[in-house]
C-alpha atoms as a PDB file:
ATOM      1  CA  MET A   1    -147.625  26.468   6.939  1.00  0.00           C
ATOM      2  CA  LYS A   2    -145.910  29.598   6.123  1.00  0.00           C
ATOM      3  CA  SER A   3    -147.863  32.908   4.837  1.00  0.00           C
ATOM      4  CA  PRO A   4    -146.732  33.980   1.272  1.00  0.00           C
ATOM      5  CA  LYS A   5    -145.403  37.080   2.802  1.00  0.00           C
ATOM      6  CA  GLU A   6    -142.965  34.746   5.373  1.00  0.00           C
ATOM      7  CA  LEU A   7    -141.720  32.864   2.455  1.00  0.00           C
ATOM      8  CA  LEU A   8    -140.859  35.546   0.620  1.00  0.00           C
ATOM      9  CA  GLU A   9    -138.799  37.528   3.334  1.00  0.00           C
ATOM     10  CA  ARG A  10    -137.126  34.117   3.737  1.00  0.00           C
ATOM     11  CA  GLN A  11    -136.299  33.654   0.092  1.00  0.00           C
ATOM     12  CA  ILE A  12    -135.143  37.498   0.433  1.00  0.00           C
ATOM     13  CA  ASN A  13    -132.732  36.709   3.422  1.00  0.00           C
ATOM     14  CA  ASP A  14    -131.744  33.763   1.748  1.00  0.00           C
ATOM     15  CA  LEU A  15    -130.588  35.850  -1.313  1.00  0.00           C
ATOM     16  CA  GLU A  16    -129.171  38.539   0.726  1.00  0.00           C
ATOM     17  CA  GLY A  17    -126.652  35.865   2.486  1.00  0.00           C
ATOM     18  CA  ARG A  18    -125.756  34.315  -1.277  1.00  0.00           C
ATOM     19  CA  VAL A  19    -124.668  38.177  -2.436  1.00  0.00           C
ATOM     20  CA  ASP A  20    -122.892  38.698   0.897  1.00  0.00           C
ATOM     21  CA  THR A  21    -120.709  35.581   0.114  1.00  0.00           C
ATOM     22  CA  LEU A  22    -120.449  36.396  -3.621  1.00  0.00           C
ATOM     23  CA  ASN A  23    -119.342  39.683  -2.347  1.00  0.00           C
ATOM     24  CA  THR A  24    -116.566  37.669  -0.259  1.00  0.00           C
ATOM     25  CA  GLU A  25    -115.530  35.706  -2.973  1.00  0.00           C
ATOM     26  CA  LEU A  26    -115.370  38.652  -5.587  1.00  0.00           C
ATOM     27  CA  ALA A  27    -113.261  40.815  -3.040  1.00  0.00           C
ATOM     28  CA  GLN A  28    -110.733  37.736  -3.189  1.00  0.00           C
ATOM     29  CA  VAL A  29    -110.852  37.309  -6.542  1.00  0.00           C
ATOM     30  CA  MET A  30    -110.055  40.901  -7.150  1.00  0.00           C
ATOM     31  CA  LYS A  31    -107.146  40.662  -4.789  1.00  0.00           C
ATOM     32  CA  THR A  32    -105.854  38.088  -6.625  1.00  0.00           C
ATOM     33  CA  GLU A  33    -106.081  39.687 -10.053  1.00  0.00           C
ATOM     34  CA  SER A  34    -104.297  42.502  -9.146  1.00  0.00           C
ATOM     35  CA  GLN A  35    -101.771  40.676  -7.635  1.00  0.00           C
ATOM     36  CA  MET A  36    -101.199  38.550 -10.672  1.00  0.00           C
ATOM     37  CA  ASN A  37    -101.306  41.964 -12.610  1.00  0.00           C
ATOM     38  CA  VAL A  38     -98.419  43.144 -10.561  1.00  0.00           C
ATOM     39  CA  THR A  39     -96.502  39.660 -10.806  1.00  0.00           C
ATOM     40  CA  VAL A  40     -96.960  39.668 -14.753  1.00  0.00           C
ATOM     41  CA  ASP A  41     -95.436  43.229 -15.040  1.00  0.00           C
ATOM     42  CA  GLN A  42     -92.496  42.444 -12.844  1.00  0.00           C
ATOM     43  CA  MET A  43     -92.017  39.200 -14.707  1.00  0.00           C
ATOM     44  CA  GLN A  44     -91.984  40.593 -17.976  1.00  0.00           C
ATOM     45  CA  GLN A  45     -89.505  43.479 -16.696  1.00  0.00           C
ATOM     46  CA  ASP A  46     -87.373  40.621 -15.727  1.00  0.00           C
ATOM     47  CA  LYS A  47     -85.199  39.145 -18.338  1.00  0.00           C
ATOM     48  CA  ASN A  48     -84.274  35.988 -16.255  1.00  0.00           C
ATOM     49  CA  VAL A  49     -87.825  34.836 -16.418  1.00  0.00           C
ATOM     50  CA  PRO A  50     -88.678  32.479 -19.071  1.00  0.00           C
ATOM     51  CA  GLU A  51     -91.519  33.398 -21.438  1.00  0.00           C
ATOM     52  CA  ASP A  52     -93.354  30.281 -21.015  1.00  0.00           C
ATOM     53  CA  ARG A  53     -93.482  31.122 -17.375  1.00  0.00           C
ATOM     54  CA  VAL A  54     -94.913  34.453 -17.751  1.00  0.00           C
ATOM     55  CA  GLU A  55     -97.513  32.896 -20.322  1.00  0.00           C
ATOM     56  CA  GLU A  56     -98.390  30.739 -17.242  1.00  0.00           C
ATOM     57  CA  VAL A  57     -98.858  33.619 -14.909  1.00  0.00           C
ATOM     58  CA  ARG A  58    -101.052  35.313 -17.876  1.00  0.00           C
ATOM     59  CA  GLN A  59    -103.098  32.441 -18.566  1.00  0.00           C
ATOM     60  CA  LYS A  60    -103.839  32.133 -13.966  1.00  0.00           C
ATOM     61  CA  LEU A  61    -104.837  35.803 -14.698  1.00  0.00           C
ATOM     62  CA  THR A  62    -107.205  35.410 -17.372  1.00  0.00           C
ATOM     63  CA  SER A  63    -108.491  32.735 -15.521  1.00  0.00           C
ATOM     64  CA  ALA A  64    -109.172  34.938 -12.598  1.00  0.00           C
ATOM     65  CA  GLU A  65    -110.671  37.810 -14.833  1.00  0.00           C
ATOM     66  CA  LEU A  66    -113.277  35.023 -16.508  1.00  0.00           C
ATOM     67  CA  GLN A  67    -113.982  34.184 -12.347  1.00  0.00           C
ATOM     68  CA  LYS A  68    -114.587  37.612 -11.573  1.00  0.00           C
ATOM     69  CA  ASP A  69    -116.717  38.177 -14.566  1.00  0.00           C
ATOM     70  CA  ASN A  70    -118.967  35.313 -13.614  1.00  0.00           C
ATOM     71  CA  LEU A  71    -119.162  36.552 -10.209  1.00  0.00           C
ATOM     72  CA  LEU A  72    -120.372  39.753 -11.622  1.00  0.00           C
ATOM     73  CA  LYS A  73    -123.087  38.262 -13.404  1.00  0.00           C
ATOM     74  CA  LYS A  74    -124.155  35.899 -10.352  1.00  0.00           C
ATOM     75  CA  LEU A  75    -124.321  39.146  -8.363  1.00  0.00           C
ATOM     76  CA  ASP A  76    -126.280  40.908 -10.824  1.00  0.00           C
ATOM     77  CA  TYR A  77    -128.859  38.246 -11.246  1.00  0.00           C
ATOM     78  CA  ILE A  78    -129.110  37.405  -7.816  1.00  0.00           C
ATOM     79  CA  GLU A  79    -129.776  41.492  -7.013  1.00  0.00           C
ATOM     80  CA  ASP A  80    -132.553  41.631  -9.410  1.00  0.00           C
ATOM     81  CA  GLU A  81    -133.989  38.432  -7.934  1.00  0.00           C
ATOM     82  CA  ILE A  82    -134.386  40.447  -4.727  1.00  0.00           C
ATOM     83  CA  LYS A  83    -135.491  43.311  -6.273  1.00  0.00           C
ATOM     84  CA  LYS A  84    -138.690  41.210  -7.808  1.00  0.00           C
ATOM     85  CA  LYS A  85    -139.071  39.331  -4.353  1.00  0.00           C
ATOM     86  CA  ARG A  86    -139.394  42.718  -2.882  1.00  0.00           C
ATOM     87  CA  LYS A  87    -141.548  44.044  -5.155  1.00  0.00           C
ATOM     88  CA  GLU A  88    -143.698  41.128  -4.540  1.00  0.00           C
ATOM     89  CA  LEU A  89    -143.595  41.569  -1.060  1.00  0.00           C
ATOM     90  CA  ASN A  90    -144.661  45.020  -1.034  1.00  0.00           C
ATOM     91  CA  SER A  91    -147.429  44.172  -3.405  1.00  0.00           C
ATOM     92  CA  LEU A  92    -148.695  41.848  -0.619  1.00  0.00           C
ATOM     93  CA  ASP A  93    -148.541  44.353   2.141  1.00  0.00           C
ATOM     94  CA  ASN A  94    -150.952  47.075   0.034  1.00  0.00           C
END
């Protein structure tokens, strides 16, 4: 049987691991988003690119932006959970 302190420490470690994973995902999504912004700009300047193709890439860009926002919300939530658990852990130490 684990003590409440050990349990909280394990939960904090697990949450920190999820933060690391989400940060890695976020970096990838932001890189994709940046590349797509450049691509859309280039496609808009190239008169040979059909408008429906530009729109298709714009939709993928919007999807990447939504994914980024979702990851940021998850990160905020998990970081708040870590703060709560640390506060709880500190109260056990006192």
